[in-house]
PDB file of C-alpha atoms and ligand atoms in Angstrom:
ATOM      1  CA  MET E   1      11.051  -3.264  13.047  1.00 94.00           C
ATOM      2  CA  LEU E   2      12.043  -1.227   9.923  1.00 98.00           C
ATOM      3  CA  THR E   3      12.939   2.171  11.381  1.00 98.00           C
ATOM      4  CA  GLY E   4      15.164   4.134   8.993  1.00 96.00           C
ATOM      5  CA  LYS E   5      14.789   1.646   6.130  1.00 98.00           C
ATOM      6  CA  VAL E   6      13.776   2.779   2.640  1.00 98.00           C
ATOM      7  CA  ALA E   7      11.257   0.830   0.583  1.00 98.00           C
ATOM      8  CA  ILE E   8       9.916   1.120  -2.963  1.00 99.00           C
ATOM      9  CA  VAL E   9       6.446  -0.373  -3.461  1.00 98.00           C
ATOM     10  CA  THR E  10       5.238  -0.619  -7.060  1.00 98.00           C
ATOM     11  CA  GLY E  11       1.529  -0.300  -7.820  1.00 98.00           C
ATOM     12  CA  SER E  12       0.873   1.112  -4.347  1.00 98.00           C
ATOM     13  CA  GLY E  13      -1.908   3.516  -5.286  1.00 98.00           C
ATOM     14  CA  ARG E  14      -4.541   1.020  -4.191  1.00 98.00           C
ATOM     15  CA  GLY E  15      -5.252  -2.547  -3.147  1.00 98.00           C
ATOM     16  CA  ILE E  16      -2.538  -4.853  -1.869  1.00 98.00           C
ATOM     17  CA  GLY E  17       0.243  -2.387  -2.778  1.00 98.00           C
ATOM     18  CA  LYS E  18      -1.351   0.370  -0.719  1.00 98.00           C
ATOM     19  CA  ALA E  19      -1.743  -1.951   2.277  1.00 98.00           C
ATOM     20  CA  ILE E  20       1.926  -2.941   1.903  1.00 98.00           C
ATOM     21  CA  ALA E  21       3.093   0.691   1.791  1.00 98.00           C
ATOM     22  CA  ILE E  22       1.085   1.525   4.923  1.00 98.00           C
ATOM     23  CA  ALA E  23       2.229  -1.581   6.812  1.00 98.00           C
ATOM     24  CA  LEU E  24       5.906  -0.929   5.987  1.00 98.00           C
ATOM     25  CA  ALA E  25       5.458   2.703   7.084  1.00 98.00           C
ATOM     26  CA  GLU E  26       3.833   1.540  10.333  1.00 98.00           C
ATOM     27  CA  GLN E  27       7.057  -0.377  10.948  1.00 98.00           C
ATOM     28  CA  GLY E  28       9.073   2.824  10.385  1.00 98.00           C
ATOM     29  CA  ALA E  29      10.231   2.506   6.751  1.00 98.00           C
ATOM     30  CA  ASN E  30      10.278   5.546   4.453  1.00 98.00           C
ATOM     31  CA  ILE E  31       8.361   4.774   1.282  1.00 98.00           C
ATOM     32  CA  VAL E  32       8.567   5.472  -2.442  1.00 98.00           C
ATOM     33  CA  ILE E  33       5.010   5.068  -3.687  1.00 98.00           C
ATOM     34  CA  ASN E  34       4.857   4.069  -7.347  1.00 98.00           C
ATOM     35  CA  ASP E  35       1.912   3.739  -9.690  1.00 98.00           C
ATOM     36  CA  ILE E  36       0.763   4.686 -13.176  1.00 98.00           C
ATOM     37  CA  ASN E  37      -2.264   6.450 -11.657  1.00 98.00           C
ATOM     38  CA  MET E  38      -1.342   9.603  -9.785  1.00 97.00           C
ATOM     39  CA  GLU E  39      -4.534  10.484  -7.904  1.00 97.00           C
ATOM     40  CA  PRO E  40      -4.944   7.370  -5.727  1.00 97.00           C
ATOM     41  CA  ALA E  41      -1.177   7.154  -5.226  1.00 98.00           C
ATOM     42  CA  LEU E  42      -1.060  10.690  -3.818  1.00 98.00           C
ATOM     43  CA  LYS E  43      -3.715   9.634  -1.292  1.00 98.00           C
ATOM     44  CA  THR E  44      -1.414   6.794  -0.180  1.00 97.00           C
ATOM     45  CA  VAL E  45       1.452   9.306   0.124  1.00 98.00           C
ATOM     46  CA  ASN E  46      -0.691  11.558   2.335  1.00 98.00           C
ATOM     47  CA  GLU E  47      -1.758   8.656   4.550  1.00 98.00           C
ATOM     48  CA  VAL E  48       1.875   7.646   5.055  1.00 98.00           C
ATOM     49  CA  LYS E  49       3.002  11.223   5.721  1.00 98.00           C
ATOM     50  CA  LYS E  50       0.295  11.599   8.386  1.00 98.00           C
ATOM     51  CA  MET E  51       2.063   8.767  10.221  1.00 97.00           C
ATOM     52  CA  GLY E  52       5.206  10.942  10.455  1.00 97.00           C
ATOM     53  CA  ILE E  53       6.999   8.886   7.821  1.00 98.00           C
ATOM     54  CA  GLN E  54       8.682  10.253   4.678  1.00 98.00           C
ATOM     55  CA  ALA E  55       6.899   9.286   1.478  1.00 98.00           C
ATOM     56  CA  LEU E  56       7.119  10.393  -2.122  1.00 98.00           C
ATOM     57  CA  PHE E  57       5.280   9.508  -5.295  1.00 98.00           C
ATOM     58  CA  VAL E  58       7.113   8.486  -8.457  1.00 98.00           C
ATOM     59  CA  LYS E  59       4.931   7.957 -11.497  1.00 98.00           C
ATOM     60  CA  ALA E  60       6.416   5.111 -13.508  1.00 98.00           C
ATOM     61  CA  ASP E  61       5.095   2.363 -15.691  1.00 98.00           C
ATOM     62  CA  VAL E  62       6.926  -0.797 -14.606  1.00 98.00           C
ATOM     63  CA  THR E  63       7.032  -1.988 -18.230  1.00 98.00           C
ATOM     64  CA  ASN E  64       9.176   1.026 -19.199  1.00 98.00           C
ATOM     65  CA  GLU E  65      12.908   0.626 -18.469  1.00 98.00           C
ATOM     66  CA  GLU E  66      13.649   4.354 -18.478  1.00 98.00           C
ATOM     67  CA  GLU E  67      10.800   5.149 -16.085  1.00 98.00           C
ATOM     68  CA  VAL E  68      11.790   2.299 -13.751  1.00 98.00           C
ATOM     69  CA  ASN E  69      15.421   3.450 -13.697  1.00 98.00           C
ATOM     70  CA  ASN E  70      14.258   6.993 -12.994  1.00 98.00           C
ATOM     71  CA  MET E  71      12.120   5.721 -10.097  1.00 98.00           C
ATOM     72  CA  VAL E  72      15.124   4.010  -8.507  1.00 98.00           C
ATOM     73  CA  LYS E  73      17.350   7.049  -9.183  1.00 98.00           C
ATOM     74  CA  THR E  74      14.796   9.305  -7.463  1.00 98.00           C
ATOM     75  CA  CYS E  75      14.850   6.970  -4.473  1.00 98.00           C
ATOM     76  CA  MET E  76      18.674   7.037  -4.364  1.00 98.00           C
ATOM     77  CA  ASP E  77      18.817  10.847  -4.817  1.00 98.00           C
ATOM     78  CA  THR E  78      16.261  11.375  -2.029  1.00 98.00           C
ATOM     79  CA  PHE E  79      17.215   8.763   0.533  1.00 98.00           C
ATOM     80  CA  GLY E  80      20.728   7.653  -0.513  1.00 98.00           C
ATOM     81  CA  LYS E  81      19.779   3.962  -0.461  1.00 98.00           C
ATOM     82  CA  VAL E  82      17.160   1.358  -1.271  1.00 98.00           C
ATOM     83  CA  ASP E  83      16.762  -1.345   1.369  1.00 98.00           C
ATOM     84  CA  ILE E  84      13.539  -2.954   0.190  1.00 99.00           C
ATOM     85  CA  ILE E  85      11.618  -3.239  -3.065  1.00 99.00           C
ATOM     86  CA  VAL E  86       8.188  -4.818  -3.269  1.00 99.00           C
ATOM     87  CA  ASN E  87       7.286  -5.678  -6.852  1.00 99.00           C
ATOM     88  CA  ASN E  88       3.526  -5.608  -6.540  1.00 98.00           C
ATOM     89  CA  ALA E  89       2.203  -3.856  -9.694  1.00 98.00           C
ATOM     90  CA  GLY E  90       0.187  -6.320 -11.710  1.00 98.00           C
ATOM     91  CA  ILE E  91      -2.853  -6.844 -13.897  1.00 98.00           C
ATOM     92  CA  VAL E  92      -5.217  -9.783 -14.211  1.00 97.00           C
ATOM     93  CA  HIS E  93      -6.600 -11.321 -17.392  1.00 96.00           C
ATOM     94  CA  THR E  94      -9.466 -13.768 -17.691  1.00 94.00           C
ATOM     95  CA  LYS E  95     -10.045 -14.629 -21.382  1.00 96.00           C
ATOM     96  CA  SER E  96      -9.727 -18.236 -22.527  1.00 96.00           C
ATOM     97  CA  LEU E  97      -6.928 -19.366 -24.833  1.00 97.00           C
ATOM     98  CA  LYS E  98      -9.381 -19.272 -27.718  1.00 97.00           C
ATOM     99  CA  GLU E  99     -10.274 -15.629 -27.055  1.00 98.00           C
ATOM    100  CA  ILE E 100      -7.043 -14.017 -25.836  1.00 98.00           C
ATOM    101  CA  THR E 101      -5.022 -12.154 -28.486  1.00 98.00           C
ATOM    102  CA  PRO E 102      -1.210 -12.139 -28.688  1.00 98.00           C
ATOM    103  CA  LYS E 103      -1.317  -8.407 -27.873  1.00 98.00           C
ATOM    104  CA  GLU E 104      -3.260  -9.092 -24.656  1.00 98.00           C
ATOM    105  CA  TRP E 105      -0.821 -11.901 -23.780  1.00 98.00           C
ATOM    106  CA  ASP E 106       2.126  -9.513 -24.290  1.00 98.00           C
ATOM    107  CA  LEU E 107       0.602  -6.896 -21.987  1.00 98.00           C
ATOM    108  CA  VAL E 108       0.075  -9.407 -19.153  1.00 98.00           C
ATOM    109  CA  MET E 109       3.681 -10.579 -19.522  1.00 98.00           C
ATOM    110  CA  ALA E 110       4.983  -7.017 -19.775  1.00 98.00           C
ATOM    111  CA  VAL E 111       3.381  -5.791 -16.552  1.00 98.00           C
ATOM    112  CA  ASN E 112       3.500  -8.943 -14.420  1.00 98.00           C
ATOM    113  CA  LEU E 113       6.832 -10.439 -15.473  1.00 98.00           C
ATOM    114  CA  LYS E 114       8.969  -7.936 -17.391  1.00 99.00           C
ATOM    115  CA  GLY E 115       7.996  -5.276 -14.838  1.00 99.00           C
ATOM    116  CA  VAL E 116       9.406  -7.417 -12.028  1.00 99.00           C
ATOM    117  CA  PHE E 117      12.560  -8.069 -14.088  1.00 99.00           C
ATOM    118  CA  LEU E 118      13.124  -4.365 -14.809  1.00 99.00           C
ATOM    119  CA  CYS E 119      12.590  -3.317 -11.186  1.00 99.00           C
ATOM    120  CA  CYS E 120      14.916  -6.033  -9.853  1.00 99.00           C
ATOM    121  CA  LYS E 121      17.554  -5.163 -12.459  1.00 98.00           C
ATOM    122  CA  ALA E 122      17.349  -1.478 -11.515  1.00 98.00           C
ATOM    123  CA  VAL E 123      17.838  -1.974  -7.750  1.00 98.00           C
ATOM    124  CA  PHE E 124      20.303  -4.871  -7.887  1.00 98.00           C
ATOM    125  CA  PRO E 125      23.533  -2.842  -8.456  1.00 98.00           C
ATOM    126  CA  PHE E 126      22.709  -0.520  -5.545  1.00 98.00           C
ATOM    127  CA  MET E 127      21.864  -3.424  -3.258  1.00 98.00           C
ATOM    128  CA  MET E 128      25.112  -5.153  -4.328  1.00 98.00           C
ATOM    129  CA  ASP E 129      27.073  -2.009  -3.378  1.00 98.00           C
ATOM    130  CA  GLN E 130      25.221  -1.841  -0.049  1.00 98.00           C
ATOM    131  CA  LYS E 131      25.830  -5.592   0.442  1.00 98.00           C
ATOM    132  CA  SER E 132      22.233  -5.844   1.607  1.00 98.00           C
ATOM    133  CA  GLY E 133      18.713  -5.716   0.242  1.00 98.00           C
ATOM    134  CA  LYS E 134      15.307  -7.316   0.458  1.00 98.00           C
ATOM    135  CA  ILE E 135      13.414  -7.997  -2.753  1.00 99.00           C
ATOM    136  CA  ILE E 136       9.835  -9.207  -2.388  1.00 99.00           C
ATOM    137  CA  ASN E 137       7.886 -10.163  -5.496  1.00 99.00           C
ATOM    138  CA  ILE E 138       4.114 -10.519  -5.392  1.00 98.00           C
ATOM    139  CA  ALA E 139       3.327 -13.668  -7.367  1.00 98.00           C
ATOM    140  CA  SER E 140       0.047 -15.594  -7.025  1.00 98.00           C
ATOM    141  CA  VAL E 141      -1.190 -19.101  -6.321  1.00 97.00           C
ATOM    142  CA  ALA E 142      -2.202 -18.927 -10.010  1.00 97.00           C
ATOM    143  CA  GLY E 143       1.490 -19.335 -10.800  1.00 98.00           C
ATOM    144  CA  LYS E 144       1.386 -22.739  -9.096  1.00 97.00           C
ATOM    145  CA  ARG E 145      -2.121 -23.906  -9.987  1.00 96.00           C
ATOM    146  CA  GLY E 146      -2.291 -22.652 -13.598  1.00 96.00           C
ATOM    147  CA  GLY E 147      -4.911 -20.069 -12.681  1.00 91.00           C
ATOM    148  CA  GLY E 148      -8.474 -21.231 -12.453  1.00 83.00           C
ATOM    149  CA  LEU E 149      -9.642 -19.173  -9.457  1.00 87.00           C
ATOM    150  CA  LEU E 150      -9.469 -15.719 -10.982  1.00 85.00           C
ATOM    151  CA  GLY E 151      -6.825 -15.345 -13.675  1.00 93.00           C
ATOM    152  CA  ASN E 152      -6.418 -17.208 -16.956  1.00 95.00           C
ATOM    153  CA  SER E 153      -3.479 -19.155 -18.379  1.00 97.00           C
ATOM    154  CA  ALA E 154      -1.619 -15.978 -19.386  1.00 98.00           C
ATOM    155  CA  TYR E 155      -1.915 -14.612 -15.851  1.00 97.00           C
ATOM    156  CA  ALA E 156      -0.815 -17.990 -14.471  1.00 98.00           C
ATOM    157  CA  ALA E 157       2.171 -18.131 -16.836  1.00 98.00           C
ATOM    158  CA  SER E 158       3.263 -14.617 -15.851  1.00 98.00           C
ATOM    159  CA  LYS E 159       3.068 -15.445 -12.138  1.00 98.00           C
ATOM    160  CA  GLY E 160       4.774 -18.814 -12.658  1.00 98.00           C
ATOM    161  CA  GLY E 161       7.514 -16.795 -14.349  1.00 98.00           C
ATOM    162  CA  VAL E 162       7.755 -14.528 -11.300  1.00 98.00           C
ATOM    163  CA  ILE E 163       8.177 -17.590  -9.066  1.00 98.00           C
ATOM    164  CA  ALA E 164      11.009 -19.036 -11.205  1.00 98.00           C
ATOM    165  CA  PHE E 165      12.641 -15.603 -11.620  1.00 99.00           C
ATOM    166  CA  THR E 166      12.523 -15.061  -7.843  1.00 99.00           C
ATOM    167  CA  LYS E 167      14.413 -18.315  -7.262  1.00 98.00           C
ATOM    168  CA  GLY E 168      16.887 -17.504 -10.055  1.00 98.00           C
ATOM    169  CA  ILE E 169      17.912 -14.116  -8.713  1.00 98.00           C
ATOM    170  CA  ALA E 170      17.857 -15.388  -5.116  1.00 98.00           C
ATOM    171  CA  ARG E 171      20.781 -17.579  -6.245  1.00 98.00           C
ATOM    172  CA  GLU E 172      22.553 -14.538  -7.733  1.00 98.00           C
ATOM    173  CA  GLY E 173      21.830 -12.251  -4.784  1.00 98.00           C
ATOM    174  CA  GLY E 174      22.880 -14.565  -1.957  1.00 98.00           C
ATOM    175  CA  LYS E 175      26.586 -13.819  -2.068  1.00 98.00           C
ATOM    176  CA  HIS E 176      25.830 -10.088  -2.091  1.00 98.00           C
ATOM    177  CA  GLY E 177      23.606 -10.158   0.995  1.00 98.00           C
ATOM    178  CA  ILE E 178      20.429  -9.730  -1.052  1.00 98.00           C
ATOM    179  CA  ASN E 179      17.380 -11.791  -0.030  1.00 99.00           C
ATOM    180  CA  VAL E 180      14.844 -12.434  -2.778  1.00 99.00           C
ATOM    181  CA  ASN E 181      11.505 -13.974  -1.857  1.00 99.00           C
ATOM    182  CA  ALA E 182       7.987 -14.030  -3.252  1.00 98.00           C
ATOM    183  CA  ILE E 183       4.504 -14.103  -1.813  1.00 98.00           C
ATOM    184  CA  ALA E 184       1.750 -16.087  -3.486  1.00 98.00           C
ATOM    185  CA  PRO E 185      -1.624 -14.730  -2.389  1.00 98.00           C
ATOM    186  CA  ALA E 186      -4.897 -16.450  -3.235  1.00 97.00           C
ATOM    187  CA  PHE E 187      -8.136 -14.530  -3.845  1.00 96.00           C
ATOM    188  CA  THR E 188      -7.769 -11.193  -2.030  1.00 97.00           C
ATOM    189  CA  GLU E 189     -10.468  -8.514  -1.708  1.00 97.00           C
ATOM    190  CA  THR E 190      -9.343  -5.556  -3.888  1.00 97.00           C
ATOM    191  CA  ASP E 191     -10.531  -3.609  -6.937  1.00 95.00           C
ATOM    192  CA  MET E 192      -8.942  -6.349  -9.046  1.00 94.00           C
ATOM    193  CA  THR E 193     -11.414  -8.898  -7.688  1.00 94.00           C
ATOM    194  CA  LYS E 194     -14.456  -6.739  -6.974  1.00 93.00           C
ATOM    195  CA  ASP E 195     -16.407  -7.745 -10.088  1.00 91.00           C
ATOM    196  CA  ILE E 196     -16.286 -11.497  -9.488  1.00 91.00           C
ATOM    197  CA  ASP E 197     -19.769 -12.946  -9.029  1.00 89.00           C
ATOM    198  CA  LEU E 198     -20.883 -14.111  -5.613  1.00 91.00           C
ATOM    199  CA  GLU E 199     -21.368 -17.736  -6.636  1.00 93.00           C
ATOM    200  CA  LYS E 200     -17.742 -18.024  -7.859  1.00 91.00           C
ATOM    201  CA  LYS E 201     -16.501 -16.336  -4.704  1.00 94.00           C
ATOM    202  CA  GLU E 202     -18.383 -18.814  -2.527  1.00 95.00           C
ATOM    203  CA  THR E 203     -16.895 -21.691  -4.538  1.00 94.00           C
ATOM    204  CA  ILE E 204     -13.405 -20.293  -3.894  1.00 94.00           C
ATOM    205  CA  ILE E 205     -14.058 -19.859  -0.164  1.00 96.00           C
ATOM    206  CA  LYS E 206     -15.066 -23.535   0.069  1.00 96.00           C
ATOM    207  CA  LEU E 207     -11.548 -24.478  -1.127  1.00 96.00           C
ATOM    208  CA  VAL E 208      -9.888 -22.396   1.611  1.00 97.00           C
ATOM    209  CA  PRO E 209      -9.439 -24.177   4.968  1.00 98.00           C
ATOM    210  CA  LEU E 210      -9.500 -20.870   6.849  1.00 98.00           C
ATOM    211  CA  GLY E 211     -12.903 -20.235   5.274  1.00 97.00           C
ATOM    212  CA  ARG E 212     -12.576 -16.679   4.024  1.00 97.00           C
ATOM    213  CA  THR E 213     -11.046 -14.608   1.251  1.00 97.00           C
ATOM    214  CA  GLY E 214      -7.777 -12.766   1.816  1.00 98.00           C
ATOM    215  CA  ARG E 215      -7.462  -9.161   2.881  1.00 98.00           C
ATOM    216  CA  PRO E 216      -4.730  -6.830   1.563  1.00 98.00           C
ATOM    217  CA  GLU E 217      -3.426  -6.594   5.143  1.00 98.00           C
ATOM    218  CA  ASP E 218      -2.824 -10.384   5.195  1.00 98.00           C
ATOM    219  CA  VAL E 219      -0.325  -9.968   2.357  1.00 98.00           C
ATOM    220  CA  ALA E 220       1.120  -6.759   3.817  1.00 98.00           C
ATOM    221  CA  GLN E 221       1.986  -8.424   7.126  1.00 98.00           C
ATOM    222  CA  ALA E 222       3.850 -11.230   5.345  1.00 98.00           C
ATOM    223  CA  VAL E 223       5.739  -8.580   3.350  1.00 98.00           C
ATOM    224  CA  CYS E 224       6.815  -6.865   6.594  1.00 98.00           C
ATOM    225  CA  PHE E 225       8.258 -10.168   7.811  1.00 98.00           C
ATOM    226  CA  LEU E 226      10.173 -10.725   4.549  1.00 98.00           C
ATOM    227  CA  ALA E 227      11.383  -7.102   4.607  1.00 98.00           C
ATOM    228  CA  SER E 228      12.729  -7.421   8.153  1.00 98.00           C
ATOM    229  CA  SER E 229      15.790  -9.053   9.704  1.00 98.00           C
ATOM    230  CA  TRP E 230      13.462 -11.770  11.049  1.00 98.00           C
ATOM    231  CA  SER E 231      13.710 -13.440   7.635  1.00 98.00           C
ATOM    232  CA  ASP E 232      17.479 -12.970   7.146  1.00 98.00           C
ATOM    233  CA  TYR E 233      18.048 -16.703   6.563  1.00 98.00           C
ATOM    234  CA  MET E 234      15.287 -17.020   3.958  1.00 98.00           C
ATOM    235  CA  THR E 235      15.815 -16.602   0.245  1.00 98.00           C
ATOM    236  CA  GLY E 236      14.211 -18.087  -2.869  1.00 98.00           C
ATOM    237  CA  GLU E 237      11.136 -18.845  -0.758  1.00 98.00           C
ATOM    238  CA  ILE E 238       7.619 -18.654  -2.180  1.00 98.00           C
ATOM    239  CA  MET E 239       5.382 -17.883   0.778  1.00 98.00           C
ATOM    240  CA  ASP E 240       1.701 -18.720   0.285  1.00 98.00           C
ATOM    241  CA  VAL E 241      -0.715 -16.264   1.904  1.00 98.00           C
ATOM    242  CA  ASP E 242      -3.788 -18.197   0.924  1.00 98.00           C
ATOM    243  CA  GLY E 243      -5.732 -19.388   3.966  1.00 98.00           C
ATOM    244  CA  GLY E 244      -4.309 -22.876   3.436  1.00 98.00           C
ATOM    245  CA  LEU E 245      -5.463 -23.304  -0.168  1.00 97.00           C
ATOM    246  CA  MET E 246      -2.201 -24.726  -1.548  1.00 97.00           C
ATOM    247  CA  MET E 247      -0.469 -26.530   1.335  1.00 97.00           C
ATOM    248  CA  ASP E 248       2.258 -27.566  -1.108  1.00 94.00           C
TER     249      ASP E 248
HETATM  250  N1  NAD A   1      -6.336  -9.480  -5.590  1.00 79.32           N
HETATM  251  C1  NAD A   1      -6.028 -10.773  -5.684  1.00 79.32           C
HETATM  252  O1  NAD A   1      -6.895 -11.690  -5.507  1.00 79.32           O
HETATM  253  C2  NAD A   1      -4.623 -11.200  -5.981  1.00 79.32           C
HETATM  254  C3  NAD A   1      -4.278 -12.564  -5.802  1.00 79.32           C
HETATM  255  C4  NAD A   1      -2.978 -12.980  -6.083  1.00 79.32           C
HETATM  256  C5  NAD A   1      -2.038 -12.053  -6.510  1.00 79.32           C
HETATM  257  N2  NAD A   1      -2.392 -10.753  -6.680  1.00 79.32           N
HETATM  258  C6  NAD A   1      -1.361  -9.819  -7.156  1.00 79.32           C
HETATM  259  O2  NAD A   1      -1.198  -8.780  -6.219  1.00 79.32           O
HETATM  260  C7  NAD A   1      -0.788  -7.589  -6.890  1.00 79.32           C
HETATM  261  C8  NAD A   1      -1.718  -6.439  -6.516  1.00 79.32           C
HETATM  262  O3  NAD A   1      -3.037  -6.790  -6.879  1.00 79.32           O
HETATM  263  P1  NAD A   1      -4.323  -5.952  -6.426  1.00 79.32           P
HETATM  264  O4  NAD A   1      -5.418  -6.928  -6.212  1.00 79.32           O
HETATM  265  O5  NAD A   1      -3.972  -4.987  -5.354  1.00 79.32           O
HETATM  266  O6  NAD A   1      -4.625  -5.179  -7.808  1.00 79.32           O
HETATM  267  P2  NAD A   1      -5.226  -3.730  -8.071  1.00 79.32           P
HETATM  268  O7  NAD A   1      -5.655  -3.761  -9.496  1.00 79.32           O
HETATM  269  O8  NAD A   1      -6.230  -3.363  -7.038  1.00 79.32           O
HETATM  270  O9  NAD A   1      -3.951  -2.777  -7.910  1.00 79.32           O
HETATM  271  C9  NAD A   1      -2.864  -2.846  -8.795  1.00 79.32           C
HETATM  272  C10 NAD A   1      -2.131  -1.503  -8.811  1.00 79.32           C
HETATM  273  O10 NAD A   1      -1.053  -1.644  -9.741  1.00 79.32           O
HETATM  274  C11 NAD A   1      -1.038  -0.486 -10.572  1.00 79.32           C
HETATM  275  N3  NAD A   1      -0.423  -0.804 -11.868  1.00 79.32           N
HETATM  276  C12 NAD A   1      -0.981  -1.548 -12.877  1.00 79.32           C
HETATM  277  N4  NAD A   1      -0.151  -1.585 -13.923  1.00 79.32           N
HETATM  278  C13 NAD A   1       0.946  -0.865 -13.574  1.00 79.32           C
HETATM  279  C14 NAD A   1       2.145  -0.542 -14.250  1.00 79.32           C
HETATM  280  N5  NAD A   1       2.375  -0.935 -15.513  1.00 79.32           N
HETATM  281  N6  NAD A   1       3.083   0.194 -13.596  1.00 79.32           N
HETATM  282  C15 NAD A   1       2.855   0.623 -12.334  1.00 79.32           C
HETATM  283  N7  NAD A   1       1.718   0.357 -11.653  1.00 79.32           N
HETATM  284  C16 NAD A   1       0.779  -0.379 -12.270  1.00 79.32           C
HETATM  285  C17 NAD A   1      -2.501  -0.100 -10.715  1.00 79.32           C
HETATM  286  O11 NAD A   1      -2.660   1.248 -11.139  1.00 79.32           O
HETATM  287  C18 NAD A   1      -3.016  -0.361  -9.304  1.00 79.32           C
HETATM  288  O12 NAD A   1      -2.877   0.755  -8.466  1.00 79.32           O
HETATM  289  C19 NAD A   1      -0.798  -7.920  -8.382  1.00 79.32           C
HETATM  290  O13 NAD A   1       0.506  -8.283  -8.800  1.00 79.32           O
HETATM  291  C20 NAD A   1      -1.721  -9.132  -8.456  1.00 79.32           C
HETATM  292  O14 NAD A   1      -1.470  -9.932  -9.584  1.00 79.32           O
HETATM  293  C21 NAD A   1      -3.661 -10.295  -6.419  1.00 79.32           C
END
């Protein structure tokens, strides 16, 4: 489905990002693995390489413009193009409004929202020149619901920002052949969610018509669809991968 394509996946050292990198590679795409943590990311690189697919690691903090631009430059220098970017790197925050500090708020916004902005800004000129590109932003149902399942209001605001930003640049990208879509997962089993207590998890599952939590692979498969030509007439779409939680 994606043979010969080139994809950057941010935060792909573990969790949903890792599953996305592996799923895109299974479909034939060469992958730039990005993360701030080198060790797990190199494991993802090795797993992809074992599949006979080209993969390289670029350490970059998505909040840092210079590092993001360097990541995209490395991709261009190595592969000569960037067909797909999946903006997945993110952090969760759970403190109440009373407890959260402005510094903590800024960090959530920097990683979850500014990081998406910087990565989109970095790839956009190349995708415009190519007259094609697929941008997939990993939002969250928190961005629609105002949090409440896992993340707090800061997390929800950052993901709501990703949803609005996705629609905004989908409008800009359309005439250049660039599709921009987002995925809104609900509770998904990763390191980010591993410390949640069982009682809360069971409460969440009761809200989900399909009766289970999400798996990283559930999100990864939706990403493959949005990265492929099968979704060529979709842009500005926010695709829920949530077991039916939202149905909005
Ligand atoms: N797990 C869930 O229930 C869930 C639900 C909805 C949305 N999401 C979103 O999915 C994405 C992935 O979540 P996950 O559960 O796999 O989380 P995770 O914590 O398991 O993995 C996140 C990865 O991003 C990397 N990262 C963090 N900050 C970074 C930065 N500044 N620059 C580059 N990389 C950075 C981390 O090192 C890590 O490898 C996030 O955007 C998250 O908000 C997760």
